[in-house]
Each structure stands twice: as C-alpha cells, then as structure tokens.
PDB file of C-alpha atoms in Angstrom:
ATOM      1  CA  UNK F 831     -43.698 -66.933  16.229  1.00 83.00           C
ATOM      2  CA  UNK F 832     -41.070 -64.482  15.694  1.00 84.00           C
ATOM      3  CA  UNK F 833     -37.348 -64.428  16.530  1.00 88.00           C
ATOM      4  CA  UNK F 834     -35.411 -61.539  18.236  1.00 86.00           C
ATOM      5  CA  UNK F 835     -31.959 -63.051  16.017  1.00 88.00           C
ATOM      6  CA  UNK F 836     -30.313 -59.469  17.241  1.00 91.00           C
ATOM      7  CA  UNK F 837     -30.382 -55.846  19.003  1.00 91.00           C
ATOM      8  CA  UNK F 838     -28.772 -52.785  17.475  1.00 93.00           C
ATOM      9  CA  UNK F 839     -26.151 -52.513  20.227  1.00 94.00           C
ATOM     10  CA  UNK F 840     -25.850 -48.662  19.606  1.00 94.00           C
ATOM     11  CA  UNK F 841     -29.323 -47.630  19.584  1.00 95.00           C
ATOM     12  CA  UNK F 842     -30.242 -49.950  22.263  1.00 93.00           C
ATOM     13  CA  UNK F 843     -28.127 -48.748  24.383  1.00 94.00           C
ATOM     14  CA  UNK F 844     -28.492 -44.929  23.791  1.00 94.00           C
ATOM     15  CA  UNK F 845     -32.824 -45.556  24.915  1.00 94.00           C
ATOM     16  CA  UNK F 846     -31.984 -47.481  27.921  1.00 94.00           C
ATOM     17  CA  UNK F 847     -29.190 -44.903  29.245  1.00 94.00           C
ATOM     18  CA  UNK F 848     -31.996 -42.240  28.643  1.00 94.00           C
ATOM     19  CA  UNK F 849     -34.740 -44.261  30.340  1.00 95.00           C
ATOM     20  CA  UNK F 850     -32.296 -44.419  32.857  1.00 93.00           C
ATOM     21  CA  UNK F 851     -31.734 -40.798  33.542  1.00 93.00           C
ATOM     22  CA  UNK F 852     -35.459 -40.069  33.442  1.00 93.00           C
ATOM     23  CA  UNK F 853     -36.168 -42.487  35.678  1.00 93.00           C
ATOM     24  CA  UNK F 854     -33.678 -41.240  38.048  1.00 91.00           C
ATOM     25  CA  UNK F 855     -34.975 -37.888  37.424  1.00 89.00           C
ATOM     26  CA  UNK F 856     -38.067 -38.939  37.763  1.00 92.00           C
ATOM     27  CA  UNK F 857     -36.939 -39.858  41.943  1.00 91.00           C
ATOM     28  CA  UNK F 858     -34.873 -37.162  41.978  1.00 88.00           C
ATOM     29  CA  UNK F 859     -36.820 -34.152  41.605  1.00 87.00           C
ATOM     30  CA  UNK F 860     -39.346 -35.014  44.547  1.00 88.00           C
ATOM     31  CA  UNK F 861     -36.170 -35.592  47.009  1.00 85.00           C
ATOM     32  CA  UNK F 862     -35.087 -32.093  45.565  1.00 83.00           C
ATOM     33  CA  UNK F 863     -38.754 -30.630  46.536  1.00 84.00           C
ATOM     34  CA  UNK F 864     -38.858 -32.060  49.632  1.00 83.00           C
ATOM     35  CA  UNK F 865     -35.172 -31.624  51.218  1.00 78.00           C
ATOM     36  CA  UNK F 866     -35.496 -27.351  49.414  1.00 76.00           C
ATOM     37  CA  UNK F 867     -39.528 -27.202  52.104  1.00 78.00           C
ATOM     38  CA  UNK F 868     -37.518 -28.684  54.975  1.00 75.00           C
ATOM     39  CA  UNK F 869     -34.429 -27.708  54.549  1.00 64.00           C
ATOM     40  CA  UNK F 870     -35.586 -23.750  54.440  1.00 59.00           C
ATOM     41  CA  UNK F 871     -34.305 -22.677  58.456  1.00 54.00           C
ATOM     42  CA  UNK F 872     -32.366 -19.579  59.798  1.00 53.00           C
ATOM     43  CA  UNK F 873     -28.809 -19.006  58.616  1.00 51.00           C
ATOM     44  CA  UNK F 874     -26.827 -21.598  60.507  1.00 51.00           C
ATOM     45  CA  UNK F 875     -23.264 -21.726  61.204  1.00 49.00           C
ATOM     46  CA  UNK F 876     -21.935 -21.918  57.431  1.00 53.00           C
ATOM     47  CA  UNK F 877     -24.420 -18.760  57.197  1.00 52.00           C
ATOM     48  CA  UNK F 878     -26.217 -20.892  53.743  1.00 52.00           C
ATOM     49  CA  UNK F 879     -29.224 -21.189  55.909  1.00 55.00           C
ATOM     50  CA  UNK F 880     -31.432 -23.884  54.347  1.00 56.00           C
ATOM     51  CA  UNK F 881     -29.576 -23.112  50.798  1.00 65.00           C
ATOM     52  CA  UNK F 882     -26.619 -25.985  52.002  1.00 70.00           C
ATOM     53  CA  UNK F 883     -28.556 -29.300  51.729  1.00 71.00           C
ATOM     54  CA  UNK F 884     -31.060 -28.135  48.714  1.00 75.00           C
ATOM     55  CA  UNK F 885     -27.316 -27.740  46.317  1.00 79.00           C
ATOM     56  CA  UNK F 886     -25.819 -30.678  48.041  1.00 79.00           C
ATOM     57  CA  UNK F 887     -29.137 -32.713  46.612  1.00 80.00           C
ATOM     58  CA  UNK F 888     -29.402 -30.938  43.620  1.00 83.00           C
ATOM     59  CA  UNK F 889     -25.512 -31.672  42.902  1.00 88.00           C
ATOM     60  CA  UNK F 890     -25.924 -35.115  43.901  1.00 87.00           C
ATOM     61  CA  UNK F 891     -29.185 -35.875  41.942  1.00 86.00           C
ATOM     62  CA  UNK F 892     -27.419 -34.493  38.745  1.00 89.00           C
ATOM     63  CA  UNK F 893     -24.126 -36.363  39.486  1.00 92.00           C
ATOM     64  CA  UNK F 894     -26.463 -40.113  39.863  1.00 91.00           C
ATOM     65  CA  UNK F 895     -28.353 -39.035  36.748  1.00 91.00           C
ATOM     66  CA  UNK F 896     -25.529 -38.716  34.953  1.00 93.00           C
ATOM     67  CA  UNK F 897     -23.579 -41.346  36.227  1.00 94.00           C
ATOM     68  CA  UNK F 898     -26.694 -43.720  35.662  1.00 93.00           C
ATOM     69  CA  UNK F 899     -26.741 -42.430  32.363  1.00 94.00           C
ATOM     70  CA  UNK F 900     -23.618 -43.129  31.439  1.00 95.00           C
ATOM     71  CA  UNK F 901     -23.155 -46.690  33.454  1.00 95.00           C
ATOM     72  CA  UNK F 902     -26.733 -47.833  31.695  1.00 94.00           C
ATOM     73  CA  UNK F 903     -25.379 -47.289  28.743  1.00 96.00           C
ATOM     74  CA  UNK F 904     -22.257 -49.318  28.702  1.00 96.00           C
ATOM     75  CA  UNK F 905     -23.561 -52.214  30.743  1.00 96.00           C
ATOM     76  CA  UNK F 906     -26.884 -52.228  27.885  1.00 95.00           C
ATOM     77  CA  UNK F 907     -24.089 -52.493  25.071  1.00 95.00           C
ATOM     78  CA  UNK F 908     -22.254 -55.154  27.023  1.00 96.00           C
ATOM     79  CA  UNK F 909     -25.839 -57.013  27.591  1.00 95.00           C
ATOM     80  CA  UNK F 910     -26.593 -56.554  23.553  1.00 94.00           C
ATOM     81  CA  UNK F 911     -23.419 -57.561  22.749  1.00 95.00           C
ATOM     82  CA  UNK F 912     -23.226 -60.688  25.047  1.00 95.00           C
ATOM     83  CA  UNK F 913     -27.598 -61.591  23.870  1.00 94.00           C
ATOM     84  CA  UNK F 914     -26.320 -61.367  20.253  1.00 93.00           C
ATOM     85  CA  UNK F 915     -23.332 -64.184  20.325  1.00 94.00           C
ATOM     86  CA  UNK F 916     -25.566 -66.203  22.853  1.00 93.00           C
ATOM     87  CA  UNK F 917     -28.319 -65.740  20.097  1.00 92.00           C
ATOM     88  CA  UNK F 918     -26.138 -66.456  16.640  1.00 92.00           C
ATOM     89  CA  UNK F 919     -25.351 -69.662  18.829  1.00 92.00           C
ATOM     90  CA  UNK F 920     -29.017 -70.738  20.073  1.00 92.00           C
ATOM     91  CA  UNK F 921     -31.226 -68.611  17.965  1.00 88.00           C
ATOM     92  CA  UNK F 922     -32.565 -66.153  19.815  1.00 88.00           C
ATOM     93  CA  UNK F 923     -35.226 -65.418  21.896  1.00 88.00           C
ATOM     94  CA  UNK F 924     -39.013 -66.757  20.216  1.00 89.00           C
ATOM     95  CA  UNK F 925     -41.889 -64.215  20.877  1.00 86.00           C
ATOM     96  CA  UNK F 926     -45.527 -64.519  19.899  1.00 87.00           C
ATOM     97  CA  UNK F 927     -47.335 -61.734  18.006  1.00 84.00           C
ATOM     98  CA  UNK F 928     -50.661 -60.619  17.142  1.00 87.00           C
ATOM     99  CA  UNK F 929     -51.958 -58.147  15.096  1.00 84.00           C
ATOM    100  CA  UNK F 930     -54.750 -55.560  16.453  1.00 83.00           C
ATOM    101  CA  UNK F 931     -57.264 -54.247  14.704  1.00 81.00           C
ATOM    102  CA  UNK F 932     -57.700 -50.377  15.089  1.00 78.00           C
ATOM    103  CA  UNK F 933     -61.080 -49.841  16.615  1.00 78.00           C
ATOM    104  CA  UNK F 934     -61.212 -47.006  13.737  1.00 80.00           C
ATOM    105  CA  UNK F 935     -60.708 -47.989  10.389  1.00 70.00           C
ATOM    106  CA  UNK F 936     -59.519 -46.034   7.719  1.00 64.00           C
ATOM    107  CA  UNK F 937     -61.406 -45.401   4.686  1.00 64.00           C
ATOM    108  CA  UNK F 938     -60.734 -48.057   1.543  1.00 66.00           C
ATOM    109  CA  UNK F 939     -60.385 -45.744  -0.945  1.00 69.00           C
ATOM    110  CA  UNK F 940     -59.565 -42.090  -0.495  1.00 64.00           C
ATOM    111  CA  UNK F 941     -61.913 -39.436  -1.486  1.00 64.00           C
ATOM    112  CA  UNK F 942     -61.423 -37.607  -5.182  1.00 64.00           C
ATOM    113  CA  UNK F 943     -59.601 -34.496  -4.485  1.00 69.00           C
ATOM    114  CA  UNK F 944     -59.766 -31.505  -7.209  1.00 70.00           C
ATOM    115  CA  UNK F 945     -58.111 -32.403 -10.554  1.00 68.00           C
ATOM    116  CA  UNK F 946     -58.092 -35.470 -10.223  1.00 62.00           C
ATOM    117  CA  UNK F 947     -60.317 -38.351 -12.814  1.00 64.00           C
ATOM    118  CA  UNK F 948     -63.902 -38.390 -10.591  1.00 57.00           C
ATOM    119  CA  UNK F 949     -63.312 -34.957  -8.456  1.00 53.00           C
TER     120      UNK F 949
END
C-alpha cells in the first residue's frame, strides 16, 4: 500500500484548470461548427447575416473556457488545500500499486561502443 500524505497545491491546480479548458474546448468547438453551418442565412435586419450568432458563440465559448479555467483552478487549490489538513489529521488516502512489466525489455548490459575496454 501506498499513502497519498499530500498534493502540490500549485501544480495540482495549474493541470486541472488546463484539463478544464480543454475539456471545455473540447465541447466548444463542435457548438462553434455547428451554430457557423446553420447559422450561414441572408443578411438579416442587423445586416451580419449568419456572421451574428457564429461571434456571439465564439465569444461565449472563449469567455466559459476561460472562466472554467480560472474557477477550476481556485476551487482545485481550495480542494488540495482542504485534502491536505484532512490528511495530516487521518493520514491520507491508501492506494494499492503494482508494478508492470514492459512487454519489451531492455537489454542487461549495453553494447561496447568505440573506445571503450571490449569495443
């Protein structure tokens, strides 16, 4: 068994606020591919045409990833911050391990290169 006793608050937080905005992104960019195919119609009375609700999804897709971004971020601190006092208290959370063997394995020794005693 091994013990998670802490997280680096910092770091964990920076990979979950970018997991966040790819994920978003991730949702984001079909919306933006499907609203620019329907939303392509004659010039309408703000004379954008179809242009109007491809930037108002493209604005608002960017705003949420950013926003997600930044709110994943702080709430994954607070969540580090609040696992590592719970943890110094109880001891953290126990996982089990096991180590896999590579289905390829590397060489013992490796080969005599030149200059060297045997190459």
């Amino acid at each position: 068994m091994f013990r998670i006793r802490r997280f680096g608050v910092i770091k964990t937080a920076t990979v979950a606020a970018v997991m966040y905005v790819v994920i978003v992104l991730v949702i984001f960019i079909p919306i933006l591919l499907i609203t620019a195919l329907v939303g392509i119609t004659p010039a309408g009375s703000n004379g954008l045409g179809g242009v109007g609700p491809v930037v108002g999804v493209l604005i608002l897709g960017l705003l949420a990833a950013f926003f997600y971004g930044v709110f994943g971020w702080v709430f994954t601190a607070i969540a580090c911050l609040l696992y590592n006092l719970v943890a110094s208290w109880v001891g953290g959370i126990e996982v089990q391990v096991e180590a896999v063997v590579p289905a390829i394995q590397p060489p013992a020794t490796a080969p005599p290169t030149w200059g060297q005693p045997g190459g």
